[in-house]
Tab-separated table of C-alpha atoms in Angstrom:
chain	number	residue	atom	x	y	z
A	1	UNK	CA	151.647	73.099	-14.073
A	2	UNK	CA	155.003	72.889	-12.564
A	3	UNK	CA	156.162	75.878	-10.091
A	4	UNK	CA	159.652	77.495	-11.482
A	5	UNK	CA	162.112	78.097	-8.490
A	6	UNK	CA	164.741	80.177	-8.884
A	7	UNK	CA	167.550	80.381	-7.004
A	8	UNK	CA	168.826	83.815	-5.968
A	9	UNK	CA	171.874	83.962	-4.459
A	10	UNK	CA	171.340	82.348	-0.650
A	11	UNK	CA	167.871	82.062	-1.621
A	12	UNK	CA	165.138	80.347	-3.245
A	13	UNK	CA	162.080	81.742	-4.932
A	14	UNK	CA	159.259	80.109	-6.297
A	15	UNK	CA	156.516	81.918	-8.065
A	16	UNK	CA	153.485	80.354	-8.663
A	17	UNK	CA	152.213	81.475	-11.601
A	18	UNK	CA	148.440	79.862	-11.952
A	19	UNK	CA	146.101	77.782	-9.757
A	20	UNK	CA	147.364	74.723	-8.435
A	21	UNK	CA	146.070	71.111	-8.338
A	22	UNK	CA	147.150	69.503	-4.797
A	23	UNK	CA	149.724	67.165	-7.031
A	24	UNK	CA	151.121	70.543	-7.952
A	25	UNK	CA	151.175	71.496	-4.748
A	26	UNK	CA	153.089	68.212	-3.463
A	27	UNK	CA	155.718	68.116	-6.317
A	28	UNK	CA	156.238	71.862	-5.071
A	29	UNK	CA	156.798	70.884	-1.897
A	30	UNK	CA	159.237	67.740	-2.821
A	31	UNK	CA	160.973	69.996	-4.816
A	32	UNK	CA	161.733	72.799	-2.461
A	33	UNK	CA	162.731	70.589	0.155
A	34	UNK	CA	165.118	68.594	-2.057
A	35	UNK	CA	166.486	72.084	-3.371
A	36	UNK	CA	167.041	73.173	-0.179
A	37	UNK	CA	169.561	71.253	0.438
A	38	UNK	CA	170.873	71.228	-2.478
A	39	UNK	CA	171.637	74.664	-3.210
A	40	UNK	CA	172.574	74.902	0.561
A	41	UNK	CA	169.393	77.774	0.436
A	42	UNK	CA	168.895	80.047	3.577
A	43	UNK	CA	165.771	81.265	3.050
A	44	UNK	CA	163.030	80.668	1.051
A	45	UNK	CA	160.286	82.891	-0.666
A	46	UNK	CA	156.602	81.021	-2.295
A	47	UNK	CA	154.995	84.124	-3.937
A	48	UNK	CA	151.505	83.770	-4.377
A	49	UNK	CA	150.651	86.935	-5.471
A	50	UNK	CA	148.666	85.161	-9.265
A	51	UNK	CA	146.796	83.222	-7.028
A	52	UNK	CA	142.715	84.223	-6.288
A	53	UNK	CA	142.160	81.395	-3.580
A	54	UNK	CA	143.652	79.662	-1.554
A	55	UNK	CA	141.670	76.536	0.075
A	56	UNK	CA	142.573	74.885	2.843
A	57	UNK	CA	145.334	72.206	1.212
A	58	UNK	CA	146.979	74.543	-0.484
A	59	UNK	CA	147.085	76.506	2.757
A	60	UNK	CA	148.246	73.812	4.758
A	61	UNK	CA	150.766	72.802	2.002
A	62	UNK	CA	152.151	76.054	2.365
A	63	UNK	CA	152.137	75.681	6.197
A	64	UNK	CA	153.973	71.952	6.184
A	65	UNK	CA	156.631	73.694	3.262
A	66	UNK	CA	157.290	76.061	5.915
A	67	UNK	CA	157.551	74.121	8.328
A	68	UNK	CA	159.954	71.216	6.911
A	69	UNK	CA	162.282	74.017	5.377
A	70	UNK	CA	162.968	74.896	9.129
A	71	UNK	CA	163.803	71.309	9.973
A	72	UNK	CA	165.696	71.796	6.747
A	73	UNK	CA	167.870	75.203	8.946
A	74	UNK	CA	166.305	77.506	6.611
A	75	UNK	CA	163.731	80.124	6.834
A	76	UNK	CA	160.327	80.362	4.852
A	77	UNK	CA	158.432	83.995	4.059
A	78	UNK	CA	154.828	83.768	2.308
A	79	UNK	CA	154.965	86.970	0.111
A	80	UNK	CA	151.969	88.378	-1.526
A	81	UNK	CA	149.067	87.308	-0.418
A	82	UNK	CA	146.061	89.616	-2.416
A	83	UNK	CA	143.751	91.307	0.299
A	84	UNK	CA	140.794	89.155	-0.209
A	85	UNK	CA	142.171	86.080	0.010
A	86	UNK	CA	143.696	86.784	2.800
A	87	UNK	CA	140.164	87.557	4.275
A	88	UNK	CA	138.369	84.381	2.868
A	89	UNK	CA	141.286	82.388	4.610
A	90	UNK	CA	140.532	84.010	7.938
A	91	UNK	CA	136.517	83.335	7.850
A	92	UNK	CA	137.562	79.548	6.906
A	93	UNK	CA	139.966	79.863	9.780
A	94	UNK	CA	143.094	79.025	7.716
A	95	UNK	CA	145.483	81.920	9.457
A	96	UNK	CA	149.018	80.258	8.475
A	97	UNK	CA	150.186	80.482	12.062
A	98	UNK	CA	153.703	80.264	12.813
A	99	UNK	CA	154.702	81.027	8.998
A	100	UNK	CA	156.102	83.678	8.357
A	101	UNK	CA	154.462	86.437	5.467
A	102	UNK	CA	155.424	89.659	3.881
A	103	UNK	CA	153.412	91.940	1.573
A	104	UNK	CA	155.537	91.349	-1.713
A	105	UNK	CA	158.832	89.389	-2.952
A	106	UNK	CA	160.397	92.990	-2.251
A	107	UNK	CA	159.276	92.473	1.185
A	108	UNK	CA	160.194	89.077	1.718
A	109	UNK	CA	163.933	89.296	0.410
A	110	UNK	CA	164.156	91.849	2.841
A	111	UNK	CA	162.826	90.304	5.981
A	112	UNK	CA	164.776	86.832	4.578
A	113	UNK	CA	168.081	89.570	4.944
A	114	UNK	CA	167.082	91.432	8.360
A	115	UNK	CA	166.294	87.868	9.822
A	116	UNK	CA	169.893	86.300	8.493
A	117	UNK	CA	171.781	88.853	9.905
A	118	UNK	CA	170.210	88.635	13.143
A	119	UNK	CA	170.833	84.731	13.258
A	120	UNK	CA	174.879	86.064	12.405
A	121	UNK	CA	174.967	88.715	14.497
A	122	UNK	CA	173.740	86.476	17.778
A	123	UNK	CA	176.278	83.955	18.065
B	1	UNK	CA	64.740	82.357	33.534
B	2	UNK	CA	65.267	85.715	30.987
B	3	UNK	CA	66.757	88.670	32.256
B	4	UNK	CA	65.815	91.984	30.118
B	5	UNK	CA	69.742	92.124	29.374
B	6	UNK	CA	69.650	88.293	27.343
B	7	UNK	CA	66.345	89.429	25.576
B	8	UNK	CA	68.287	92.466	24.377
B	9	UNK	CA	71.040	90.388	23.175
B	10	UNK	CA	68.906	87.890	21.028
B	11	UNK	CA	67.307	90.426	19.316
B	12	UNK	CA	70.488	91.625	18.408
B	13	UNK	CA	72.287	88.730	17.430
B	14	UNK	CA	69.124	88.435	15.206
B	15	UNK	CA	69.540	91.918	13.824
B	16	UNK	CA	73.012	91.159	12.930
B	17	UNK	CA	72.691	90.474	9.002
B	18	UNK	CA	70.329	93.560	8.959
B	19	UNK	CA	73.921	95.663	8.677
B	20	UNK	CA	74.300	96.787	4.983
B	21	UNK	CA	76.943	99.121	3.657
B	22	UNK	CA	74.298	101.485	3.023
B	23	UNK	CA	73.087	101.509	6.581
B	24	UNK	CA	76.458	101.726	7.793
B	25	UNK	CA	77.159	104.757	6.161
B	26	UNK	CA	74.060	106.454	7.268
B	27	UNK	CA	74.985	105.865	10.920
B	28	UNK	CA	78.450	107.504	10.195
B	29	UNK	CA	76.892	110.379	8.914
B	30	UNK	CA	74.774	111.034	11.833
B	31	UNK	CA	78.184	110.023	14.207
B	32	UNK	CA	80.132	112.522	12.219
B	33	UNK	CA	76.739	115.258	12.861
B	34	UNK	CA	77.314	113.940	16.542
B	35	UNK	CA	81.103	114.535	16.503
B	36	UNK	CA	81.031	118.199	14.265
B	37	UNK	CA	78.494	119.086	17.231
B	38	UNK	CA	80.017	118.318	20.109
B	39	UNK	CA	83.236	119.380	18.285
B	40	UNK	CA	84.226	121.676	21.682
B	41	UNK	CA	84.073	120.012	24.807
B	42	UNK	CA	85.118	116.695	23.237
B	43	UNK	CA	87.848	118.560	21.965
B	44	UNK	CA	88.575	119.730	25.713
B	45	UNK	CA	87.985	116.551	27.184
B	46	UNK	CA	90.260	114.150	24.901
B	47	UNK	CA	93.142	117.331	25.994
B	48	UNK	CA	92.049	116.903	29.858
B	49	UNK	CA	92.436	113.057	29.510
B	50	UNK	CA	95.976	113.711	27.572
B	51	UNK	CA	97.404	116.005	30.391
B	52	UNK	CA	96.285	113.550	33.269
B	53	UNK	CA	97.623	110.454	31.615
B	54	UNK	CA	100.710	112.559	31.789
B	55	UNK	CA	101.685	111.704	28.207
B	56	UNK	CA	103.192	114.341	25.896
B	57	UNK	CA	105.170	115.465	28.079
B	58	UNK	CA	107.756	116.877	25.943
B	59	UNK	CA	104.989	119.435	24.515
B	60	UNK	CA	103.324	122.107	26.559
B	61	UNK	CA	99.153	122.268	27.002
B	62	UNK	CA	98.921	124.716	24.706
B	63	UNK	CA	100.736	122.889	21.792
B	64	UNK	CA	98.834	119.913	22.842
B	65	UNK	CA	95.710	121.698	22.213
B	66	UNK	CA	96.449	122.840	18.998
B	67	UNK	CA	97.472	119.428	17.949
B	68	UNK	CA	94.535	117.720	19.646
B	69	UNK	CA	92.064	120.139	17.783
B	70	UNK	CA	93.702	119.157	14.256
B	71	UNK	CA	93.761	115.636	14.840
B	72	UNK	CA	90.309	115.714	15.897
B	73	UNK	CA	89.358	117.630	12.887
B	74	UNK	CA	91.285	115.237	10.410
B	75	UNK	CA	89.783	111.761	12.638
B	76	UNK	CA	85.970	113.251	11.691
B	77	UNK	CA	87.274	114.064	8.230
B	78	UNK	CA	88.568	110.337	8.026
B	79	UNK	CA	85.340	108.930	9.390
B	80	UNK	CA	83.175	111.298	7.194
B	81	UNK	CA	85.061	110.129	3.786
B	82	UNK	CA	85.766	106.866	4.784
B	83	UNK	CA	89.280	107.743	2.984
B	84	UNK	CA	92.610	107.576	4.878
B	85	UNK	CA	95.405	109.332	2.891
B	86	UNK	CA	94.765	112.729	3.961
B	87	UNK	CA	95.161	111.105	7.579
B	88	UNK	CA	98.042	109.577	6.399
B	89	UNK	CA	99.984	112.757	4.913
B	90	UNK	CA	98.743	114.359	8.296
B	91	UNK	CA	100.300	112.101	10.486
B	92	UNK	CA	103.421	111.753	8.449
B	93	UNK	CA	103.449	115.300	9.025
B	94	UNK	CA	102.849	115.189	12.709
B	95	UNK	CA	105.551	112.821	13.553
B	96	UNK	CA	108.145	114.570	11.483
B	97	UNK	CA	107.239	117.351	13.521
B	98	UNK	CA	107.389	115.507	16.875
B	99	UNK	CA	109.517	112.920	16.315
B	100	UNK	CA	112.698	115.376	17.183
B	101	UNK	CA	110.918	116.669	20.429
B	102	UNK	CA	111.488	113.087	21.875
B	103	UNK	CA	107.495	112.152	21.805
B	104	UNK	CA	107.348	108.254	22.133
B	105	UNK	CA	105.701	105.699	20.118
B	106	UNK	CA	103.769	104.594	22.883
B	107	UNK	CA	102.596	108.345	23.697
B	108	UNK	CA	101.139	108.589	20.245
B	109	UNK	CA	99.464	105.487	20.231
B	110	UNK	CA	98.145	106.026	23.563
B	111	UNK	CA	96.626	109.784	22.464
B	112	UNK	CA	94.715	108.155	19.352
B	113	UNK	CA	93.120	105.462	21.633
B	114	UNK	CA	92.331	108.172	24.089
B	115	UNK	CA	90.445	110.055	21.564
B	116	UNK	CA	89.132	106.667	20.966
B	117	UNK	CA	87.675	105.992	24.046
B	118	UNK	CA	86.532	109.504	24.609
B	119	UNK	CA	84.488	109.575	21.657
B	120	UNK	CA	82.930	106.258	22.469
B	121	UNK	CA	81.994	107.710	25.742
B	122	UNK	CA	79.963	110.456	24.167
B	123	UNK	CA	78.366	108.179	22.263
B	124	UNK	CA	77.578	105.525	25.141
B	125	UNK	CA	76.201	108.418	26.784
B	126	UNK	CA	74.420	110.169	23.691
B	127	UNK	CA	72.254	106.646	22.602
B	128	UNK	CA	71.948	105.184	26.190
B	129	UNK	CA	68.104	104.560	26.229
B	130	UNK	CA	68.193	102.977	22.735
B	131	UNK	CA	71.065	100.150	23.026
B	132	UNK	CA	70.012	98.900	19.885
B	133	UNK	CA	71.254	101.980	18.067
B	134	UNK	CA	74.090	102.430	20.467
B	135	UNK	CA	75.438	98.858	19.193
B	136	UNK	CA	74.668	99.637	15.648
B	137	UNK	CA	76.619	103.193	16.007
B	138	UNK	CA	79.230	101.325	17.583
B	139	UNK	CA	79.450	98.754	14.468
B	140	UNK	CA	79.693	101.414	12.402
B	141	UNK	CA	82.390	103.806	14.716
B	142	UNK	CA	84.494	100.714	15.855
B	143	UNK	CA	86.104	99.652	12.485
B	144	UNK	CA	86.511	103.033	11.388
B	145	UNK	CA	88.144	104.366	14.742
B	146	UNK	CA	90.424	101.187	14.817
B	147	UNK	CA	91.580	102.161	11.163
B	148	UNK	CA	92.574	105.620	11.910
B	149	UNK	CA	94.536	104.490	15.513
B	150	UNK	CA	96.049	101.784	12.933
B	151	UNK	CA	97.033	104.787	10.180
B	152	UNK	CA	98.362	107.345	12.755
B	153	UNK	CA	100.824	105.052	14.969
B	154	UNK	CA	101.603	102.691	11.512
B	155	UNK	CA	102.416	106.454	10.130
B	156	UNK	CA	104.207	106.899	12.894
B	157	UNK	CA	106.591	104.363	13.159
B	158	UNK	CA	107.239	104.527	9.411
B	159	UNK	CA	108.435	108.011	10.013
B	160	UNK	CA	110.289	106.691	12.853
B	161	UNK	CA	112.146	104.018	10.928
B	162	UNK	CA	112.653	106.035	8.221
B	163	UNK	CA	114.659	108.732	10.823
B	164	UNK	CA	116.748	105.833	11.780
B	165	UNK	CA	117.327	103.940	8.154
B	166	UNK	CA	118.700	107.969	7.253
B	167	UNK	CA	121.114	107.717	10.322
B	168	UNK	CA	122.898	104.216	9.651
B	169	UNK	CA	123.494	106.088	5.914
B	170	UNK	CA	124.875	108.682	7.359
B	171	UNK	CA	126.962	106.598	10.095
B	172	UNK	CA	127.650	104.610	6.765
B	173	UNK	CA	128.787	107.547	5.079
B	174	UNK	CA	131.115	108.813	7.513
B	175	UNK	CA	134.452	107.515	5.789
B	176	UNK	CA	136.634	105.404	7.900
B	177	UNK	CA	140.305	106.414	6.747
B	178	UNK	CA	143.200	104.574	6.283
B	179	UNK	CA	145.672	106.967	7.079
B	180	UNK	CA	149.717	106.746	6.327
B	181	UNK	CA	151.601	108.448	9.306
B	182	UNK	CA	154.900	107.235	8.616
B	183	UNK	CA	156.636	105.679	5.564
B	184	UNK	CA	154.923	101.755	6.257
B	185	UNK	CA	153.091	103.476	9.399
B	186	UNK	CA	149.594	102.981	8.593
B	187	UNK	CA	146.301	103.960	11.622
B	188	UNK	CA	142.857	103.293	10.834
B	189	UNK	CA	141.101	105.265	13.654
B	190	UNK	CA	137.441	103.626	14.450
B	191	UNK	CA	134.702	105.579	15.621
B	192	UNK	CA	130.904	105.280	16.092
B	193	UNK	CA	128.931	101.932	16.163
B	194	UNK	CA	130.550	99.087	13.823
B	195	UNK	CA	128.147	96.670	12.642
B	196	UNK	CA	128.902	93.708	10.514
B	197	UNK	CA	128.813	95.385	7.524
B	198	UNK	CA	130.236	98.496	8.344
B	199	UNK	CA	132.753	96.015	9.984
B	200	UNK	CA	133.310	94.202	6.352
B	201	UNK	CA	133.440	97.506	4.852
B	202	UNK	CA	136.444	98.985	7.332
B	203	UNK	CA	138.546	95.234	7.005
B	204	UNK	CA	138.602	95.376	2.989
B	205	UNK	CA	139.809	99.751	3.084
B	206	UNK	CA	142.317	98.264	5.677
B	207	UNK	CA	143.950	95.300	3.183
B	208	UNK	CA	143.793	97.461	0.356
B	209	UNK	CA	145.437	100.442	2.353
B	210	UNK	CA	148.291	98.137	3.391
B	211	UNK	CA	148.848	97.067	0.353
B	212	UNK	CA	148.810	100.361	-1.743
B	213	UNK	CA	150.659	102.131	1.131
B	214	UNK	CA	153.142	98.839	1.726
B	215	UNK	CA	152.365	98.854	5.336
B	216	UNK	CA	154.634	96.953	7.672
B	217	UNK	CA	152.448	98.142	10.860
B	218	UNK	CA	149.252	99.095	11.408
B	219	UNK	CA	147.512	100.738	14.374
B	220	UNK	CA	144.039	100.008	14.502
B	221	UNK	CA	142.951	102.902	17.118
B	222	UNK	CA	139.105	101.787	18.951
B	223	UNK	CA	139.230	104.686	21.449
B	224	UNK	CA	135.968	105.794	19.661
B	225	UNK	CA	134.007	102.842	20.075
B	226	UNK	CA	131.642	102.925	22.438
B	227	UNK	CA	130.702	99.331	22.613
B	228	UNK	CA	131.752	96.023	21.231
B	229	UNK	CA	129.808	92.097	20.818
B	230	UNK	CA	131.250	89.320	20.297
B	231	UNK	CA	130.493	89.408	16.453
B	232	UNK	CA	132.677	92.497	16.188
B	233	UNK	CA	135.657	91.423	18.408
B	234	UNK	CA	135.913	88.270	16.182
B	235	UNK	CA	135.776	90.531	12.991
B	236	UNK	CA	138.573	92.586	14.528
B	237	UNK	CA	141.009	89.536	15.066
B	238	UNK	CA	139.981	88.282	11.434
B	239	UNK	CA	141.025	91.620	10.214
B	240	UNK	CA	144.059	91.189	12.364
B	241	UNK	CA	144.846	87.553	10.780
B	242	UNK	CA	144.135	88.850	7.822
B	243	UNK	CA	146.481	92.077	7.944
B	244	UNK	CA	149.310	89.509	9.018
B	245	UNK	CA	148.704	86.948	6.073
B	246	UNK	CA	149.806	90.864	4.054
B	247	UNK	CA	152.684	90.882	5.992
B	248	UNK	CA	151.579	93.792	8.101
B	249	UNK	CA	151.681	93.571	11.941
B	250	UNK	CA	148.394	95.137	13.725
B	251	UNK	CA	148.851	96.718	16.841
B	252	UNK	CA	145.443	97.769	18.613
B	253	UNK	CA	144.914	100.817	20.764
B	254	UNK	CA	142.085	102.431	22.985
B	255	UNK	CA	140.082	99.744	24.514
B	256	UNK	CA	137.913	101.224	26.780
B	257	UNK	CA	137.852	99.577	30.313
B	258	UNK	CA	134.380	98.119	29.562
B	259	UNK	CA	134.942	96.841	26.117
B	260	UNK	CA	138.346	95.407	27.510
B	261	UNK	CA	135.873	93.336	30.315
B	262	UNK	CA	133.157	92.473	27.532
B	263	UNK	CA	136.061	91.001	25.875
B	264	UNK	CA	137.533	89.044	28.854
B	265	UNK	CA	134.007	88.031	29.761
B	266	UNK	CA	132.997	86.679	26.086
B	267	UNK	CA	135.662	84.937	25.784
B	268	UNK	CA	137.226	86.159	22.675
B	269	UNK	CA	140.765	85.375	21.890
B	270	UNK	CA	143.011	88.340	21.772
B	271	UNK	CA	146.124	86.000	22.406
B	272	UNK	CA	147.492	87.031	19.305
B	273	UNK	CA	146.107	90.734	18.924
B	274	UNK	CA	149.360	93.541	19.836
B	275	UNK	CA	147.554	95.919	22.175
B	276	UNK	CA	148.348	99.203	23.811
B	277	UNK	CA	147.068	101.438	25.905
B	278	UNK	CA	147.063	104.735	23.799
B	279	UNK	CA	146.907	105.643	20.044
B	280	UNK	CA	150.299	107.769	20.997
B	281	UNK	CA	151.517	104.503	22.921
B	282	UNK	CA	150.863	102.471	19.903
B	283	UNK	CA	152.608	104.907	17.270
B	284	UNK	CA	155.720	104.802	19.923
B	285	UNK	CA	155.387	100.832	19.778
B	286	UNK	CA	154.881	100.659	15.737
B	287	UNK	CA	157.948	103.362	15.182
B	288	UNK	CA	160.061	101.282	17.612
B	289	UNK	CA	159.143	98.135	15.093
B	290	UNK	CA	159.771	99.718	11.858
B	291	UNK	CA	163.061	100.967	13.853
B	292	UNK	CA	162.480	104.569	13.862
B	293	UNK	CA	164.067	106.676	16.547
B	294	UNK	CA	162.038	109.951	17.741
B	295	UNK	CA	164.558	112.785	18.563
B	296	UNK	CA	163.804	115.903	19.596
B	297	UNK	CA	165.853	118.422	18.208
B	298	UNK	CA	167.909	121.218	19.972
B	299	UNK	CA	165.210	124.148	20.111
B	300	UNK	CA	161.078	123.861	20.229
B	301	UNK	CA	161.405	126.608	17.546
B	302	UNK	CA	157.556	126.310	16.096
B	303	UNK	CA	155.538	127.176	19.044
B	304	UNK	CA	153.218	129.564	17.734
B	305	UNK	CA	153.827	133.627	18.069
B	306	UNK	CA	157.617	132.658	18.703
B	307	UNK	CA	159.012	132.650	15.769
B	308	UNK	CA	157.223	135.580	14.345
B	309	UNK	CA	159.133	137.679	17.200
B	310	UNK	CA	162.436	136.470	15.962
C-alpha cells in the first residue's frame, strides 16, 4: 500500500496508514527523497503513529530516510511512535540513533519550526 | 574372633523383619508413657541445652520455657497419634508469633533437633542394659522424631516465605507515579527495590504518562534507590531509549555515590543517559530545556503567619 505524502507548506508529511511490506518501505523512501528535492522541502515528518511494530528494516529504513534527507539539506522528525513499540524496539536494540523523534505530528511541525529558525537565526 | 558387640549386631540384623506396624506402635506407646513421665526434667533439660547453645536469643528464659513446655507437649501428642496437622497449625502458629521477634531459621531448626537429641538421651539411658529394645525404641522414635523436626522448620519457612511473598505485594503495590510538574514537565520519582518486573511495570506508566501528559522532558529521580544490578541499569537506559523514540528527553537525577561506582564498575553505558546531581538540579535543567525562566517575584509574600498579620 502506497504511503500518501503531503506537502505542507516547507514541509513534507507522510502518514503511514497500515503495515508495511519492505517494498513499501523502499518506494517510501525513493519517493521522499525524490520529493525532496522537488518541492525544495525543509523538513520532513514520517508519522507512524497506525503502526503496532516496527522490525528492524522498517526501523532501519526509517533511519537511512533520515539520514539521506540530510544529505538532501533537509531535516527528518519521527513523530508518533506508540509506547510499546517504542519498548519492543529498545529490547531488540533498534534505538533510531541520530534521528530525530517527537511525540505527535503536532510535535514534530513544531520542532521542524524551532529547528529552522535556529538554522536562520545562526548565520 | 567375635567380640560381644558383633554378636549383638547379628542378632539384630536378624531381628530386622521382626518390625511390624503393630509392634511399632506398641513401642511408641510405651515411649510416649516414657516421655508423659519424665515430662519435667526433660522439659528442663531440652530449656538448659537451649540457653547454653545460646540460641533464642531474641526471647527471654522465661518465654523460652513456656514455649519449650508446649512444643514438648504437642511433639508427644504428634508421636502418640502418629498425626501431624495439629503440629502443623502449632507451628504455623509459633512462627507467626516469632517470626517478627527476629528468631532465625536456623535457631528453630536447631531447638527441634535439640529436643531431638535430648529425648534420645533419656532413652539411651532409660533401655541401656537391653540394647535390643533400645534399637527397636529407636526404630520406632527415629522416623517419628525426624517427621516432626521436618513439620516444624518446613512450617517454618512456609510462614517465612509467606511474610516475604506479602512484602514484594506490598512493595508492588506502592504506586510509582508519573507526576506532571510543569506543562510537558513530567518526574517519575523511584523508590524502594526495582526488580525486573516492577522495572517493566514503572517503564510502560512512564510511556503512557508521556504520552497522555505530551511530555517533552522527563526527570526520572533514583535518589530512593538503594541499590542497582546490572539488569536494572540496562532497563533504565531502555526506558531512556524508549522515552526518546516518544520524543521525550530523560534527564536522570539522584545517583547515589555507590550506585554511580556499581555503574562505572559494570560497565553499563550511560553515554547517552542526561544526568544530574539533584531532583531540584534536574527540574532547573528540564525548565531551562522546555525554555522556562524561574523568576522570583518582588515580595516572599506566602511565608506562613505573614500574611495573616497584614
Amino acid at each position: 500500500m502506497a504511503v500518501p505524502i503531503l506537502k505542507q507548506s516547507q514541509y513534507l508529511i507522510a502518514t503511514i496508514q497500515s503495515a508495511l511490506s519492505d517494498e513499501d518501505l523502499l518506494v517510501l523512501q525513493a519517493a521522499l527523497v525524490e520529493k525532496v528535492g522537488k518541492f525544495r522541502s525543509r523538513g520532513v515528518i514520517v508519522d507512524v503513529t497506525a503502526l503496532d511494530v516496527l522490525d528492524s528494516f522498517a526501523s532501519r529504513t526509517l533511519r537511512d530516510i533520515a539520514h539521506i534527507i540530510r544529505l538532501r539539506g533537509a531535516e527528518t522528525v519521527i513523530v508518533g511512535v506508540q509506547p510499546e513499540v517504542a519498548f519492543a524496539m529498545v529490547q531488540l536494540g533498534i534505538t533510531l540513533e541520530k534521528v530525530s523523534t517527537a511525540l505527535d505530528l503536532e510535535e514534530g511541525l513544531a520542532y521542524l519550526d524551532q529547528k529552522l529558525q535556529h538554522a536562520r537565526a545562526a548565520p | 574372633m567375635t567380640t560381644p558387640w558383633e554378636t549383638q549386631l547379628k542378632s539384630l540384623i536378624q531381628t530386622e523383619p521382626a518390625r511390624s506396624p503393630a509392634a511399632t506402635t506398641a513401642l511408641l506407646r510405651e515411649l510416649v508413657e516414657h516421655l508423659r513421665q519424665h515430662r519435667t526434667e526433660l522439659r528442663e533439660e531440652w530449656a538448659r541445652r537451649i540457653t547454653e547453645a545460646k540460641v533464642l536469643t531474641a526471647m527471654s528464659d522465661a518465654e523460652i520455657f513456656a514455649e519449650a513446655t508446649s512444643v514438648y507437649d504437642n511433639y508427644v501428642a504428634a508421636l502418640e497419634t502418629g498425626t501431624f496437622e495439629a503440629l502443623q497449625t502449632y507451628s504455623r502458629n509459633l512462627s507467626e508469633r516469632i517470626i517478627p521477634r527476629g528468631v532465625e531459621t536456623h535457631e528453630v531448626i536447631g531447638i527441634v533437633l535439640l529436643l531431638r537429641d535430648v529425648l534420645a538421651r533419656s532413652l539411651f539411658a532409660k533401655y541401656q542394659s537391653d540394647f535390643q529394645l533400645l534399637n527397636r525404641i529407636l526404630d520406632a522414635y527415629e522416623p517419628a522424631a525426624n517427621r516432626i523436626a521436618n513439620t516444624v522448620a518446613v512450617g517454618f519457612v512456609q510462614e517465612r516465605e509467606r511474610i516475604i511473598r506479602e512484602q514484594q505485594e506490598a512493595i508492588r503495590e506502592l504506586s510509582t507515579p508519573v507526576l506532571q510538574v510543569r506543562e510537558r514537565l513530567l518526574i517519575l520519582p523511584i523508590i524502594g527495590v526495582i526488580d525486573p518486573q516492577r522495572a517493566r511495570q514503572l517503564t510502560e506508566q512512564l510511556l503512557r504518562g508521556i504520552r497522555a501528559n505530551r511530555a517533552r522532558v522527563v526527570v526520572i529521580d533514583i535518589t530512593g534507590v538503594a541499590a542497582m544490578d546490572s539488569h536494572v541499569a540496562n532497563h533504565l537506559v531502555q526506558t531512556v531509549e524508549a522515552s526518546r523514540l516518544l520524543g521525550a528527553t530523560v534527564i536522570v537525577t539522584g545517583l547515589s555515590p555507590e550506585i554511580a561506582q556499581t555503574l562505572v564498575k559494570i560497565g553499563v553505558d550511560l553515554g547517552k543517559m542526561n544526568t544530574v546531581g539533584d531532583l531540584q538540579g534536574g527540574i532547573e535543567e528540564a525548565e531551562r530545556l522546555l525554555g522556562y525562566k524561574v523568576v522570583p517575584s518582588e515580595a516572599p509574600a506566602l511565608i506562613s503567619g505573614i500574611r495573616d498579620e497584614t
